[in-house]
PDB file of C-alpha atoms in Angstrom:
ATOM      1  CA  UNK X   1      49.736  22.746 -86.725  1.00  0.00           C
ATOM      2  CA  UNK X   2      48.331  21.596 -83.443  1.00  0.00           C
ATOM      3  CA  UNK X   3      45.338  19.362 -82.958  1.00  0.00           C
ATOM      4  CA  UNK X   4      43.528  17.919 -79.951  1.00  0.00           C
ATOM      5  CA  UNK X   5      41.073  15.066 -80.336  1.00  0.00           C
ATOM      6  CA  UNK X   6      38.486  14.091 -77.768  1.00  0.00           C
ATOM      7  CA  UNK X   7      36.704  11.224 -79.451  1.00  0.00           C
ATOM      8  CA  UNK X   8      34.098  10.798 -76.729  1.00  0.00           C
ATOM      9  CA  UNK X   9      31.328  13.299 -77.347  1.00  0.00           C
ATOM     10  CA  UNK X  10      29.177  12.301 -74.393  1.00  0.00           C
ATOM     11  CA  UNK X  11      29.570   9.862 -71.518  1.00  0.00           C
ATOM     12  CA  UNK X  12      26.849   8.890 -69.059  1.00  0.00           C
ATOM     13  CA  UNK X  13      27.672   7.105 -65.821  1.00  0.00           C
ATOM     14  CA  UNK X  14      25.932   6.299 -62.577  1.00  0.00           C
ATOM     15  CA  UNK X  15      27.214   8.000 -59.468  1.00  0.00           C
ATOM     16  CA  UNK X  16      30.226   6.310 -57.854  1.00  0.00           C
ATOM     17  CA  UNK X  17      31.380   4.776 -61.106  1.00  0.00           C
ATOM     18  CA  UNK X  18      34.889   5.558 -62.331  1.00  0.00           C
ATOM     19  CA  UNK X  19      35.125   7.310 -65.689  1.00  0.00           C
ATOM     20  CA  UNK X  20      38.034   8.050 -68.011  1.00  0.00           C
ATOM     21  CA  UNK X  21      38.028  10.886 -70.525  1.00  0.00           C
ATOM     22  CA  UNK X  22      40.355  10.407 -73.458  1.00  0.00           C
ATOM     23  CA  UNK X  23      42.551  13.043 -75.075  1.00  0.00           C
ATOM     24  CA  UNK X  24      44.924  12.564 -77.995  1.00  0.00           C
ATOM     25  CA  UNK X  25      47.012  15.411 -79.346  1.00  0.00           C
ATOM     26  CA  UNK X  26      49.200  16.240 -82.320  1.00  0.00           C
ATOM     27  CA  UNK X  27      51.968  18.816 -82.350  1.00  0.00           C
ATOM     28  CA  UNK X  28      55.290  19.459 -84.051  1.00  0.00           C
ATOM     29  CA  UNK X  29      56.571  21.345 -81.042  1.00  0.00           C
ATOM     30  CA  UNK X  30      59.131  19.520 -78.951  1.00  0.00           C
ATOM     31  CA  UNK X  31      58.025  21.310 -75.821  1.00  0.00           C
ATOM     32  CA  UNK X  32      54.431  21.994 -74.971  1.00  0.00           C
ATOM     33  CA  UNK X  33      51.846  22.241 -72.228  1.00  0.00           C
ATOM     34  CA  UNK X  34      48.748  20.114 -71.865  1.00  0.00           C
ATOM     35  CA  UNK X  35      45.691  21.212 -69.940  1.00  0.00           C
ATOM     36  CA  UNK X  36      42.324  20.016 -68.752  1.00  0.00           C
ATOM     37  CA  UNK X  37      39.498  22.460 -68.153  1.00  0.00           C
ATOM     38  CA  UNK X  38      35.965  21.855 -66.890  1.00  0.00           C
ATOM     39  CA  UNK X  39      32.953  23.836 -68.083  1.00  0.00           C
ATOM     40  CA  UNK X  40      29.877  23.533 -65.857  1.00  0.00           C
ATOM     41  CA  UNK X  41      26.471  24.762 -67.073  1.00  0.00           C
ATOM     42  CA  UNK X  42      27.298  28.270 -65.829  1.00  0.00           C
ATOM     43  CA  UNK X  43      29.701  28.548 -68.772  1.00  0.00           C
ATOM     44  CA  UNK X  44      32.895  29.498 -66.996  1.00  0.00           C
ATOM     45  CA  UNK X  45      35.892  27.324 -67.869  1.00  0.00           C
ATOM     46  CA  UNK X  46      37.561  26.065 -64.710  1.00  0.00           C
ATOM     47  CA  UNK X  47      41.238  25.079 -64.766  1.00  0.00           C
ATOM     48  CA  UNK X  48      41.973  21.540 -63.545  1.00  0.00           C
ATOM     49  CA  UNK X  49      45.575  20.744 -64.428  1.00  0.00           C
ATOM     50  CA  UNK X  50      48.576  21.765 -66.527  1.00  0.00           C
ATOM     51  CA  UNK X  51      51.407  19.410 -67.441  1.00  0.00           C
ATOM     52  CA  UNK X  52      54.512  20.139 -69.471  1.00  0.00           C
ATOM     53  CA  UNK X  53      55.963  17.771 -72.019  1.00  0.00           C
ATOM     54  CA  UNK X  54      59.050  17.167 -69.883  1.00  0.00           C
ATOM     55  CA  UNK X  55      57.099  15.602 -67.080  1.00  0.00           C
ATOM     56  CA  UNK X  56      55.411  12.309 -67.815  1.00  0.00           C
ATOM     57  CA  UNK X  57      54.675  11.457 -64.229  1.00  0.00           C
ATOM     58  CA  UNK X  58      51.066  10.643 -63.599  1.00  0.00           C
ATOM     59  CA  UNK X  59      49.305  12.821 -61.119  1.00  0.00           C
ATOM     60  CA  UNK X  60      46.547  12.246 -58.613  1.00  0.00           C
ATOM     61  CA  UNK X  61      44.560  14.972 -56.926  1.00  0.00           C
ATOM     62  CA  UNK X  62      41.758  13.708 -54.750  1.00  0.00           C
ATOM     63  CA  UNK X  63      39.312  11.860 -56.982  1.00  0.00           C
ATOM     64  CA  UNK X  64      41.054  13.116 -60.135  1.00  0.00           C
ATOM     65  CA  UNK X  65      44.022  11.492 -61.829  1.00  0.00           C
ATOM     66  CA  UNK X  66      45.826  12.111 -65.096  1.00  0.00           C
ATOM     67  CA  UNK X  67      47.778   9.699 -67.274  1.00  0.00           C
ATOM     68  CA  UNK X  68      50.229  11.404 -69.633  1.00  0.00           C
ATOM     69  CA  UNK X  69      51.879   9.131 -72.206  1.00  0.00           C
ATOM     70  CA  UNK X  70      54.114  10.940 -74.654  1.00  0.00           C
ATOM     71  CA  UNK X  71      54.700   7.763 -76.683  1.00  0.00           C
ATOM     72  CA  UNK X  72      51.027   7.620 -77.634  1.00  0.00           C
ATOM     73  CA  UNK X  73      50.419  11.404 -77.495  1.00  0.00           C
ATOM     74  CA  UNK X  74      47.676  10.936 -74.958  1.00  0.00           C
ATOM     75  CA  UNK X  75      46.695  12.776 -71.798  1.00  0.00           C
ATOM     76  CA  UNK X  76      43.753  10.959 -70.269  1.00  0.00           C
ATOM     77  CA  UNK X  77      41.751  12.077 -67.261  1.00  0.00           C
ATOM     78  CA  UNK X  78      40.076   9.752 -64.768  1.00  0.00           C
ATOM     79  CA  UNK X  79      37.462  10.626 -62.179  1.00  0.00           C
ATOM     80  CA  UNK X  80      37.176   8.039 -59.438  1.00  0.00           C
ATOM     81  CA  UNK X  81      33.855   7.527 -57.681  1.00  0.00           C
ATOM     82  CA  UNK X  82      32.071  10.107 -59.824  1.00  0.00           C
ATOM     83  CA  UNK X  83      29.538  12.456 -58.292  1.00  0.00           C
ATOM     84  CA  UNK X  84      26.593  14.348 -59.752  1.00  0.00           C
ATOM     85  CA  UNK X  85      28.560  17.600 -59.291  1.00  0.00           C
ATOM     86  CA  UNK X  86      31.118  16.284 -61.783  1.00  0.00           C
ATOM     87  CA  UNK X  87      28.570  16.678 -64.567  1.00  0.00           C
ATOM     88  CA  UNK X  88      30.061  19.176 -67.005  1.00  0.00           C
ATOM     89  CA  UNK X  89      31.871  19.445 -70.306  1.00  0.00           C
ATOM     90  CA  UNK X  90      35.561  18.648 -70.033  1.00  0.00           C
ATOM     91  CA  UNK X  91      38.092  20.103 -72.433  1.00  0.00           C
ATOM     92  CA  UNK X  92      41.627  19.016 -73.137  1.00  0.00           C
ATOM     93  CA  UNK X  93      43.938  21.711 -74.540  1.00  0.00           C
ATOM     94  CA  UNK X  94      47.460  22.129 -75.890  1.00  0.00           C
ATOM     95  CA  UNK X  95      49.900  25.018 -76.203  1.00  0.00           C
ATOM     96  CA  UNK X  96      53.560  25.393 -77.122  1.00  0.00           C
ATOM     97  CA  UNK X  97      55.787  26.385 -74.227  1.00  0.00           C
ATOM     98  CA  UNK X  98      57.637  29.063 -76.188  1.00  0.00           C
ATOM     99  CA  UNK X  99      56.190  31.498 -78.654  1.00  0.00           C
ATOM    100  CA  UNK X 100      52.619  30.415 -78.166  1.00  0.00           C
ATOM    101  CA  UNK X 101      51.715  32.877 -75.502  1.00  0.00           C
ATOM    102  CA  UNK X 102      48.318  31.940 -74.248  1.00  0.00           C
ATOM    103  CA  UNK X 103      47.063  30.531 -77.524  1.00  0.00           C
ATOM    104  CA  UNK X 104      45.484  27.251 -76.517  1.00  0.00           C
ATOM    105  CA  UNK X 105      44.187  24.683 -78.971  1.00  0.00           C
ATOM    106  CA  UNK X 106      41.169  22.999 -77.452  1.00  0.00           C
ATOM    107  CA  UNK X 107      39.552  19.681 -78.181  1.00  0.00           C
ATOM    108  CA  UNK X 108      35.842  19.534 -78.910  1.00  0.00           C
ATOM    109  CA  UNK X 109      35.030  18.533 -75.348  1.00  0.00           C
ATOM    110  CA  UNK X 110      33.412  15.560 -73.655  1.00  0.00           C
ATOM    111  CA  UNK X 111      30.026  16.025 -72.019  1.00  0.00           C
ATOM    112  CA  UNK X 112      29.984  13.997 -68.802  1.00  0.00           C
ATOM    113  CA  UNK X 113      26.623  13.225 -67.225  1.00  0.00           C
ATOM    114  CA  UNK X 114      26.639  11.633 -63.801  1.00  0.00           C
ATOM    115  CA  UNK X 115      23.259  10.345 -62.697  1.00  0.00           C
ATOM    116  CA  UNK X 116      21.987   9.081 -59.386  1.00  0.00           C
TER     117      UNK X 116
ATOM    118  CA  UNK E   1      40.011  38.190 -54.884  1.00  0.00           C
ATOM    119  CA  UNK E   2      37.670  39.110 -57.730  1.00  0.00           C
ATOM    120  CA  UNK E   3      37.661  36.872 -60.782  1.00  0.00           C
ATOM    121  CA  UNK E   4      37.566  37.779 -64.446  1.00  0.00           C
ATOM    122  CA  UNK E   5      34.562  39.980 -65.120  1.00  0.00           C
ATOM    123  CA  UNK E   6      32.896  40.147 -68.502  1.00  0.00           C
ATOM    124  CA  UNK E   7      30.170  42.549 -69.535  1.00  0.00           C
ATOM    125  CA  UNK E   8      27.566  42.358 -70.805  1.00  0.00           C
ATOM    126  CA  UNK E   9      26.636  38.765 -70.045  1.00  0.00           C
ATOM    127  CA  UNK E  10      23.949  38.578 -72.699  1.00  0.00           C
ATOM    128  CA  UNK E  11      23.179  40.688 -75.710  1.00  0.00           C
ATOM    129  CA  UNK E  12      21.156  40.532 -78.874  1.00  0.00           C
ATOM    130  CA  UNK E  13      22.128  42.337 -82.051  1.00  0.00           C
ATOM    131  CA  UNK E  14      20.986  42.331 -85.639  1.00  0.00           C
ATOM    132  CA  UNK E  15      23.040  41.624 -88.733  1.00  0.00           C
ATOM    133  CA  UNK E  16      25.203  44.517 -89.813  1.00  0.00           C
ATOM    134  CA  UNK E  17      25.473  46.058 -86.361  1.00  0.00           C
ATOM    135  CA  UNK E  18      28.634  46.159 -84.323  1.00  0.00           C
ATOM    136  CA  UNK E  19      29.260  45.078 -80.759  1.00  0.00           C
ATOM    137  CA  UNK E  20      31.830  45.802 -78.063  1.00  0.00           C
ATOM    138  CA  UNK E  21      32.509  43.352 -75.241  1.00  0.00           C
ATOM    139  CA  UNK E  22      34.449  44.207 -72.123  1.00  0.00           C
ATOM    140  CA  UNK E  23      36.743  42.169 -69.905  1.00  0.00           C
ATOM    141  CA  UNK E  24      38.280  43.091 -66.564  1.00  0.00           C
ATOM    142  CA  UNK E  25      41.078  40.686 -65.648  1.00  0.00           C
ATOM    143  CA  UNK E  26      42.112  39.541 -62.215  1.00  0.00           C
ATOM    144  CA  UNK E  27      44.068  42.236 -60.442  1.00  0.00           C
ATOM    145  CA  UNK E  28      47.747  41.882 -61.298  1.00  0.00           C
ATOM    146  CA  UNK E  29      47.161  39.815 -64.427  1.00  0.00           C
ATOM    147  CA  UNK E  30      48.722  41.486 -67.436  1.00  0.00           C
ATOM    148  CA  UNK E  31      47.641  39.126 -70.206  1.00  0.00           C
ATOM    149  CA  UNK E  32      44.113  38.956 -71.573  1.00  0.00           C
ATOM    150  CA  UNK E  33      43.026  36.402 -74.157  1.00  0.00           C
ATOM    151  CA  UNK E  34      39.743  36.082 -76.008  1.00  0.00           C
ATOM    152  CA  UNK E  35      38.105  32.904 -77.234  1.00  0.00           C
ATOM    153  CA  UNK E  36      34.979  32.242 -79.257  1.00  0.00           C
ATOM    154  CA  UNK E  37      32.858  29.199 -78.429  1.00  0.00           C
ATOM    155  CA  UNK E  38      30.239  27.884 -80.839  1.00  0.00           C
ATOM    156  CA  UNK E  39      28.528  24.483 -81.102  1.00  0.00           C
ATOM    157  CA  UNK E  40      29.972  23.945 -84.571  1.00  0.00           C
ATOM    158  CA  UNK E  41      33.556  25.166 -84.207  1.00  0.00           C
ATOM    159  CA  UNK E  42      34.100  24.692 -80.502  1.00  0.00           C
ATOM    160  CA  UNK E  43      36.554  26.887 -78.623  1.00  0.00           C
ATOM    161  CA  UNK E  44      38.707  29.005 -80.901  1.00  0.00           C
ATOM    162  CA  UNK E  45      41.404  31.484 -80.000  1.00  0.00           C
ATOM    163  CA  UNK E  46      40.739  35.043 -81.143  1.00  0.00           C
ATOM    164  CA  UNK E  47      43.647  37.095 -79.818  1.00  0.00           C
ATOM    165  CA  UNK E  48      45.821  37.844 -76.821  1.00  0.00           C
ATOM    166  CA  UNK E  49      46.930  41.165 -75.405  1.00  0.00           C
ATOM    167  CA  UNK E  50      49.837  41.830 -73.102  1.00  0.00           C
ATOM    168  CA  UNK E  51      50.870  45.287 -71.931  1.00  0.00           C
ATOM    169  CA  UNK E  52      48.478  46.921 -74.396  1.00  0.00           C
ATOM    170  CA  UNK E  53      50.014  45.056 -77.355  1.00  0.00           C
ATOM    171  CA  UNK E  54      48.474  42.257 -79.358  1.00  0.00           C
ATOM    172  CA  UNK E  55      50.808  39.317 -78.863  1.00  0.00           C
ATOM    173  CA  UNK E  56      48.967  36.579 -80.739  1.00  0.00           C
ATOM    174  CA  UNK E  57      46.115  36.440 -83.187  1.00  0.00           C
ATOM    175  CA  UNK E  58      43.886  33.598 -84.269  1.00  0.00           C
ATOM    176  CA  UNK E  59      42.441  32.930 -87.675  1.00  0.00           C
ATOM    177  CA  UNK E  60      39.509  35.337 -87.685  1.00  0.00           C
ATOM    178  CA  UNK E  61      38.564  38.041 -90.194  1.00  0.00           C
ATOM    179  CA  UNK E  62      39.468  41.666 -89.651  1.00  0.00           C
ATOM    180  CA  UNK E  63      35.939  42.384 -88.401  1.00  0.00           C
ATOM    181  CA  UNK E  64      37.149  41.032 -85.085  1.00  0.00           C
ATOM    182  CA  UNK E  65      39.420  43.419 -83.242  1.00  0.00           C
ATOM    183  CA  UNK E  66      40.488  44.128 -79.726  1.00  0.00           C
ATOM    184  CA  UNK E  67      42.503  46.376 -77.517  1.00  0.00           C
ATOM    185  CA  UNK E  68      43.914  46.524 -74.036  1.00  0.00           C
ATOM    186  CA  UNK E  69      44.109  49.524 -71.775  1.00  0.00           C
ATOM    187  CA  UNK E  70      46.865  50.552 -69.396  1.00  0.00           C
ATOM    188  CA  UNK E  71      44.953  49.022 -66.472  1.00  0.00           C
ATOM    189  CA  UNK E  72      44.922  45.674 -68.356  1.00  0.00           C
ATOM    190  CA  UNK E  73      41.196  45.840 -69.039  1.00  0.00           C
ATOM    191  CA  UNK E  74      40.388  44.682 -72.531  1.00  0.00           C
ATOM    192  CA  UNK E  75      37.663  45.145 -75.075  1.00  0.00           C
ATOM    193  CA  UNK E  76      36.875  43.255 -78.220  1.00  0.00           C
ATOM    194  CA  UNK E  77      34.827  44.584 -81.079  1.00  0.00           C
ATOM    195  CA  UNK E  78      33.001  42.811 -83.854  1.00  0.00           C
ATOM    196  CA  UNK E  79      31.846  44.961 -86.736  1.00  0.00           C
ATOM    197  CA  UNK E  80      29.283  44.197 -89.428  1.00  0.00           C
ATOM    198  CA  UNK E  81      27.827  41.316 -87.469  1.00  0.00           C
ATOM    199  CA  UNK E  82      26.868  38.108 -89.247  1.00  0.00           C
ATOM    200  CA  UNK E  83      24.557  35.348 -88.092  1.00  0.00           C
ATOM    201  CA  UNK E  84      27.579  33.082 -87.636  1.00  0.00           C
ATOM    202  CA  UNK E  85      29.033  35.440 -85.040  1.00  0.00           C
ATOM    203  CA  UNK E  86      26.448  34.202 -82.544  1.00  0.00           C
ATOM    204  CA  UNK E  87      28.572  32.616 -79.851  1.00  0.00           C
ATOM    205  CA  UNK E  88      29.791  32.654 -76.296  1.00  0.00           C
ATOM    206  CA  UNK E  89      32.805  34.962 -76.123  1.00  0.00           C
ATOM    207  CA  UNK E  90      35.142  34.041 -73.308  1.00  0.00           C
ATOM    208  CA  UNK E  91      37.833  36.212 -71.871  1.00  0.00           C
ATOM    209  CA  UNK E  92      40.723  34.807 -69.874  1.00  0.00           C
ATOM    210  CA  UNK E  93      43.503  36.451 -67.929  1.00  0.00           C
ATOM    211  CA  UNK E  94      46.872  35.229 -66.726  1.00  0.00           C
ATOM    212  CA  UNK E  95      50.016  36.531 -65.072  1.00  0.00           C
ATOM    213  CA  UNK E  96      52.047  35.795 -68.220  1.00  0.00           C
ATOM    214  CA  UNK E  97      55.358  37.447 -68.871  1.00  0.00           C
ATOM    215  CA  UNK E  98      57.130  38.088 -72.153  1.00  0.00           C
ATOM    216  CA  UNK E  99      59.500  35.165 -71.848  1.00  0.00           C
ATOM    217  CA  UNK E 100      57.146  32.453 -70.783  1.00  0.00           C
ATOM    218  CA  UNK E 101      54.788  30.289 -72.702  1.00  0.00           C
ATOM    219  CA  UNK E 102      51.313  29.314 -71.752  1.00  0.00           C
ATOM    220  CA  UNK E 103      50.308  30.162 -68.249  1.00  0.00           C
ATOM    221  CA  UNK E 104      47.245  29.063 -66.428  1.00  0.00           C
ATOM    222  CA  UNK E 105      44.262  30.938 -67.792  1.00  0.00           C
ATOM    223  CA  UNK E 106      41.438  32.053 -65.546  1.00  0.00           C
ATOM    224  CA  UNK E 107      38.263  32.443 -67.561  1.00  0.00           C
ATOM    225  CA  UNK E 108      35.311  34.701 -67.116  1.00  0.00           C
ATOM    226  CA  UNK E 109      31.713  33.540 -67.423  1.00  0.00           C
ATOM    227  CA  UNK E 110      31.492  34.862 -70.965  1.00  0.00           C
ATOM    228  CA  UNK E 111      29.344  37.178 -73.013  1.00  0.00           C
ATOM    229  CA  UNK E 112      26.672  35.386 -74.978  1.00  0.00           C
ATOM    230  CA  UNK E 113      26.008  37.182 -78.243  1.00  0.00           C
ATOM    231  CA  UNK E 114      22.984  36.400 -80.371  1.00  0.00           C
ATOM    232  CA  UNK E 115      22.830  37.872 -83.861  1.00  0.00           C
ATOM    233  CA  UNK E 116      19.394  37.979 -85.479  1.00  0.00           C
TER     234      UNK E 116
END
């Protein structure tokens, strides 16, 4: 069975602060994908990143960065210098690489509120 | 390039009725997945269709069904509606091929169903 835990239900920060969203996962699969999606108030889930279990290199994309640590089964997401437009619900998700098709297991999400 | 289109966006039904939701994937995408999002259960996988065949199924009762047409458009149907079926139903499409695992999903804005 697969499980994704996002312990932070809601985070509030002031604009320009850095914020880290935590994600811990459980899986028996030896190979898997990890994802982060963003859901703004409009409701549409927006893809942010996909990493496979073979690649533990951290990644930076603009103000976003991801820290994947297989040893602790964590895939944390950091927004540097947050902006009001970053306010949304962020979901971490997991899927096996083979046999899982597009069946993603999502965490419960973290509501991020960025205020002026 | 048009995104994933879901219709209708909002609908209200009463208990016992049935409902059909439609999803038009991105042109060229052959896989369509459906997810249910509720405040209590979060995002849950319903099923996935690829080349008109159901490839994966989540843990939902038989009242939930779907199909995919030759043009990759998909519909899902919920019969004998219950109050607990009130949710945002999200459709996602991806390029996906038979051999690969999870691909990047592009989500639609969803169909919000309210059951009274």
